[in-house]
Short mmCIF file of C-alpha atoms in Angstrom, two decimals:
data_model
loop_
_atom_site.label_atom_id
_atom_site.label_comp_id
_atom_site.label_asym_id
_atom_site.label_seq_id
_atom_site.Cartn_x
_atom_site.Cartn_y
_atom_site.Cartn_z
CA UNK A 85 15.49 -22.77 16.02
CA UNK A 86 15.87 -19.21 14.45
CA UNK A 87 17.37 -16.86 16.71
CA UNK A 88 14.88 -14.21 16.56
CA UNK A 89 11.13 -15.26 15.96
CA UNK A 90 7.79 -13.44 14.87
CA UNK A 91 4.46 -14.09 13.63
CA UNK A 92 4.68 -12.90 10.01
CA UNK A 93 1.31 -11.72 10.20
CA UNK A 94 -0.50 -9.59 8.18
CA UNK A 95 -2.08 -8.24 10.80
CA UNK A 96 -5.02 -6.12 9.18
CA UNK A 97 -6.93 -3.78 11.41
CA UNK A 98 -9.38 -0.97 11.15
CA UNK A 99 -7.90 2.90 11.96
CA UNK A 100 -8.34 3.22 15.76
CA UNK A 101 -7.70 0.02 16.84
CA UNK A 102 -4.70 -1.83 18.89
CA UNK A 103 -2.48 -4.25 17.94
CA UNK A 104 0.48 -6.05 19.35
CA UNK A 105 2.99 -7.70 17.97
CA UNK A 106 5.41 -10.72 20.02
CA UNK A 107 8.65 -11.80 19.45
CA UNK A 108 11.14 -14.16 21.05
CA UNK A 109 14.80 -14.80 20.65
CA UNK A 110 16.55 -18.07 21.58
CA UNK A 111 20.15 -16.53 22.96
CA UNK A 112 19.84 -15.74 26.88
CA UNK A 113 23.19 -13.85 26.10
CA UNK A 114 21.24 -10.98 24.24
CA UNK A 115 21.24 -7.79 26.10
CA UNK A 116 19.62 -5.12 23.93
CA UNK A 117 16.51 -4.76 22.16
CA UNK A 118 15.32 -2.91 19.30
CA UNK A 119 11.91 -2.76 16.86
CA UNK A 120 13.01 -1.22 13.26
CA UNK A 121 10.23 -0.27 10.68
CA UNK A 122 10.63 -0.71 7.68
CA UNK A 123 8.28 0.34 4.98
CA UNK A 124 7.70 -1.03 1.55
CA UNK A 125 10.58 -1.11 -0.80
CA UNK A 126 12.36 1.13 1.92
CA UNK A 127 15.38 0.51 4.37
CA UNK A 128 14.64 -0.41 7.56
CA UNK A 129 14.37 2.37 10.65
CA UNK A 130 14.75 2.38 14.48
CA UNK A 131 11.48 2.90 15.87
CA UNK A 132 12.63 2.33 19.49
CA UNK A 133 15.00 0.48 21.61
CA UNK A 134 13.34 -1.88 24.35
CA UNK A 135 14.17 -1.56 28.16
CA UNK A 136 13.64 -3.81 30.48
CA UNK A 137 11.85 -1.76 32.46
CA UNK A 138 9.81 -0.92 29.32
CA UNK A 139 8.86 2.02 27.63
CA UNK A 140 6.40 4.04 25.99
CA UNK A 141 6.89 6.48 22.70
CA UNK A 142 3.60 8.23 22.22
CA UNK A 143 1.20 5.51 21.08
CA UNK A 144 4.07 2.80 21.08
CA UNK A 145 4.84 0.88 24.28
CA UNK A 146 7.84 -1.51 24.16
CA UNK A 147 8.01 -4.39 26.64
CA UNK A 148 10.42 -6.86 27.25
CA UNK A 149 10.59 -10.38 29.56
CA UNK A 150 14.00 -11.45 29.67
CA UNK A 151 13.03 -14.63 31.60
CA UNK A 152 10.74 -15.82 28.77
CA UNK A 153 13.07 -14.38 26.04
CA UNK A 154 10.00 -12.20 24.83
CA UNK A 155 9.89 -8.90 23.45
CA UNK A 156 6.39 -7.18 22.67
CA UNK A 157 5.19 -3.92 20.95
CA UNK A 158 1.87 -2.31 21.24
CA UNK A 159 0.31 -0.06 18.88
CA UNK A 160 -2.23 2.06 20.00
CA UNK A 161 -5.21 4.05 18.01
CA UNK A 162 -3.42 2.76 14.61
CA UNK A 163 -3.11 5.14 11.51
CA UNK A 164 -3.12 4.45 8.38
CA UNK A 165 0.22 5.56 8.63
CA UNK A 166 1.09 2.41 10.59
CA UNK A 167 0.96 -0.10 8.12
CA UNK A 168 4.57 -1.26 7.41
CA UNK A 169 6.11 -4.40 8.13
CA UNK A 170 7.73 -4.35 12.08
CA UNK A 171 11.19 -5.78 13.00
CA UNK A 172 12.08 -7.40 16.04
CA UNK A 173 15.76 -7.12 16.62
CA UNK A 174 18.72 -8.55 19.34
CA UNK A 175 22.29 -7.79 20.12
CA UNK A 176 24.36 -9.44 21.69
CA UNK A 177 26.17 -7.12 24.60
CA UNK A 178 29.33 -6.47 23.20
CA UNK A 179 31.06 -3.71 20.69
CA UNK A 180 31.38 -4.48 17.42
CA UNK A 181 28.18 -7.17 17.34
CA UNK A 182 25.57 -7.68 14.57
CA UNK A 183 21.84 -7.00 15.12
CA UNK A 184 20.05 -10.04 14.53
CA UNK A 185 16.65 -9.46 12.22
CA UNK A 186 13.43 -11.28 12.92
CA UNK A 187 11.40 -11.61 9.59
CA UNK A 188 9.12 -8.94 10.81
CA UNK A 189 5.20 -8.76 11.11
CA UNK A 190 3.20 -6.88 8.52
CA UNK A 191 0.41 -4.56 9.48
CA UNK A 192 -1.76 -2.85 7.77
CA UNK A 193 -4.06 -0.41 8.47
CA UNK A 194 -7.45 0.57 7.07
CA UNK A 195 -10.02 3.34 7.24
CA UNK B 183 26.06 13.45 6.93
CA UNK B 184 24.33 12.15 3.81
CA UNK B 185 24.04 8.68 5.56
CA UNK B 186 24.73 5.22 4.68
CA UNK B 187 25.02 5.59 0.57
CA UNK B 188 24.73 2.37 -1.90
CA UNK B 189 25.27 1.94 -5.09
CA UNK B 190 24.00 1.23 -7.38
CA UNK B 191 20.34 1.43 -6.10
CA UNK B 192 19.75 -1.20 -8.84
CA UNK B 193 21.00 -3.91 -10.83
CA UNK B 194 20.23 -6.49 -13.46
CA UNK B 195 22.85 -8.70 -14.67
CA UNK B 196 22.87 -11.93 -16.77
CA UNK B 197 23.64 -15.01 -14.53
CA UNK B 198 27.40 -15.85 -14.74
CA UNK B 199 28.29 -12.39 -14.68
CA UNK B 200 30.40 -10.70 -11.73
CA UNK B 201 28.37 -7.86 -9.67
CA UNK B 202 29.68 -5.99 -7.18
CA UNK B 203 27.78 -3.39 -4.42
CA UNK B 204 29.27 -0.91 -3.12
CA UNK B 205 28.46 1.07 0.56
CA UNK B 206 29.52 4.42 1.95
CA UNK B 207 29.10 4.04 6.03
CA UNK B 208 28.51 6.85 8.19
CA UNK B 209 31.89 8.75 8.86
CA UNK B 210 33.01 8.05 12.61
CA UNK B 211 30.75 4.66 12.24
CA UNK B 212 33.36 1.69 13.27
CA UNK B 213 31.03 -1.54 12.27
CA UNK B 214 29.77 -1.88 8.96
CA UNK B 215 27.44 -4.59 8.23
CA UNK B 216 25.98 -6.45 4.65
CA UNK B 217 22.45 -7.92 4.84
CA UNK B 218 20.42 -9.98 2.04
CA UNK B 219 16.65 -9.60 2.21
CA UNK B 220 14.51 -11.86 0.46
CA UNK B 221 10.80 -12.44 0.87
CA UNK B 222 10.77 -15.98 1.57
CA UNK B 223 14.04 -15.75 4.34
CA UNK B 224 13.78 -12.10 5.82
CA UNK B 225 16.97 -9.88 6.37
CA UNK B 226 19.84 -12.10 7.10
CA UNK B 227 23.59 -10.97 8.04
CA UNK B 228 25.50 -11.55 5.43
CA UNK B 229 29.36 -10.81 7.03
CA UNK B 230 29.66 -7.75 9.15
CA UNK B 231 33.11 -5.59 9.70
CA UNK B 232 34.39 -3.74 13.03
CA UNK B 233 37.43 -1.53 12.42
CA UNK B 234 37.66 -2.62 8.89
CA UNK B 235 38.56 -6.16 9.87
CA UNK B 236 35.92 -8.96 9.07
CA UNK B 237 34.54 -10.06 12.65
CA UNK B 238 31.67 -12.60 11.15
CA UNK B 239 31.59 -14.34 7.75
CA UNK B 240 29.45 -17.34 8.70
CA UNK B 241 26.03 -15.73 6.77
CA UNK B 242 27.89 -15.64 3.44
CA UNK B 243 25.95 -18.15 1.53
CA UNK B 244 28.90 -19.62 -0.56
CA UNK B 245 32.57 -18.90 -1.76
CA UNK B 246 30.61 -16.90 -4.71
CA UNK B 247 30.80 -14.27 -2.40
CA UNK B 248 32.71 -12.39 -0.51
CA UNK B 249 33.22 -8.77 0.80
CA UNK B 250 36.14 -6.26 1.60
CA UNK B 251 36.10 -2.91 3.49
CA UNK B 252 39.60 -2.04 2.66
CA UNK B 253 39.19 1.37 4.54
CA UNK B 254 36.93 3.24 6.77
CA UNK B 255 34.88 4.82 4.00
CA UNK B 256 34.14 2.08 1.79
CA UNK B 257 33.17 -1.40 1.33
CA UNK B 258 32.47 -3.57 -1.41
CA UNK B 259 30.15 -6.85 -1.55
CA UNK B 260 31.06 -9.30 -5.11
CA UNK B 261 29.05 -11.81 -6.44
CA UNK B 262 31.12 -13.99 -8.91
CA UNK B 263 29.46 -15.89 -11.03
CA UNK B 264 25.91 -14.66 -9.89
CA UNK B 265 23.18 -16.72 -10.01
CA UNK B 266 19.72 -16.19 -10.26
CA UNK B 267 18.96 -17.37 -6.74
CA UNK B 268 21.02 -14.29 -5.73
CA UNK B 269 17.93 -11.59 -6.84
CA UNK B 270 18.02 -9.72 -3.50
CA UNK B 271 17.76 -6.54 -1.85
CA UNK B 272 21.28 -6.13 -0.48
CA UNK B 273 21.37 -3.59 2.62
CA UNK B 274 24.51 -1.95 4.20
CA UNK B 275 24.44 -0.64 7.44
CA UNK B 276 26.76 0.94 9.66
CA UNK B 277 27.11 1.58 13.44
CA UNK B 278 29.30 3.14 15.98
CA UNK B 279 31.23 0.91 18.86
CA UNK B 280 28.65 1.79 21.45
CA UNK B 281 26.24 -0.90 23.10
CA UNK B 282 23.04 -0.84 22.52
CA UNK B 283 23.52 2.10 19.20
CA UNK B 284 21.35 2.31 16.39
CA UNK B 285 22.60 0.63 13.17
CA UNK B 286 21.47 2.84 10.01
CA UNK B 287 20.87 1.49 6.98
CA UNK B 288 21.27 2.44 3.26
CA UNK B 289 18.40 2.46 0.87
CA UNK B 290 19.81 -0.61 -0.57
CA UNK B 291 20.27 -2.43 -3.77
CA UNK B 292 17.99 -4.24 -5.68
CA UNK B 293 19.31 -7.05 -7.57
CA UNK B 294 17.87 -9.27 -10.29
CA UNK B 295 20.14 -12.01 -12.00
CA UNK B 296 18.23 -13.50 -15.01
#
């Protein structure tokens, strides 16, 4: 089982809509949470760290269920400026620890 | 800080031939981590480093490999003989010690053995 799993999408939706991605890790012992963007050809980027309490970043809101091992991101009124691929990421709770990569989901985003 | 630097951004080599990447971390960063991204298997952790010491070779694919960080400014990932199963974008990334901190990446380099 991969560690850290996402539908691959694409996910293609019209400007205005809202999407949401899932993703679910298989180590219990993972204590933070992160989605990373990453455009085409570019390096991936933090979009925003995942609380368990959740959290919201203008039209992103983060989720996470640590009793189902499930992270989720919402995206709402999409721009065009959306489409990229999303990242679901883990780390374990300790210094000095890798962030594990799911394969990401790829939106896109059309007028 | 001019961030994570690479180089070079990219490379095309001859299979059989040694390549070797090269990554700048963040100054102050203590962890500094190699990934491979490919289409068909995603961004994978290659080895990563904390204090200059390896902490986690096991995503190396093969002794063809292998990586150094002999100090805190510098780090080096060598492919000897490559292979053209190695075409990759190759990402460093670096970190500071503190839970839950945001790894940043380089822009990364593209490599294509033919």
């Amino acid at each position: 089982r991969k560690e850290v799993e996402q539908d691959p999408g694409p996910f293609n939706v019209p400007e205005g809509a809202t999407v949401a991605f899932n993703c679910t890790y298989s180590n219990s012992a993972s204590q933070s949470f992160f989605w990373y963007r990453q455009d085409c050809r570019k390096e991936p980027k933090l979009l925003m760290s995942v609380y368990s309490s959740g959290n919201e970043d203008g039209r992103f809101t983060a989720q996470l269920n640590r009793a189902s091992q499930y992270i989720s991101l919402l995206i709402r009124d999409s721009k065009l400026s959306d489409s990229a691929t999303y990242l679901c990421v883990v780390l374990l709770n300790q210094a000095g620890t890798a962030l594990i990569f799911g394969k990401g989901t790829t939106l896109s985003v059309s007028s | 800080d001019a961030g994570v630097i690479q180089s070079p951004r990219h490379e095309v080599t001859e299979m059989g031939q040694e390549v070797t990447l090269r990554c700048k971390p963040i100054s102050g960063h203590n962890s500094l981590f190699w990934y491979r991204q490919t289409m068909m298997r995603g961004l994978e952790l290659l080895i990563y480093f904390n204090n200059n010491v390896p902490i986690d070779d096991s995503g190396m694919p093969e002794d063809r490999f292998s990586a150094k960080m002999p100090n805190a400014s510098f780090s080096t990932l060598k492919i000897q003989p490559s292979e053209p199963r190695d075409s990759a974008v190759y990402f460093c990334a670096s970190s500071s010690d503190r839970i839950g901190t945001e790894a940043f990446f380089g822009q990364g380099t593209r490599l294509t053995v033919v």
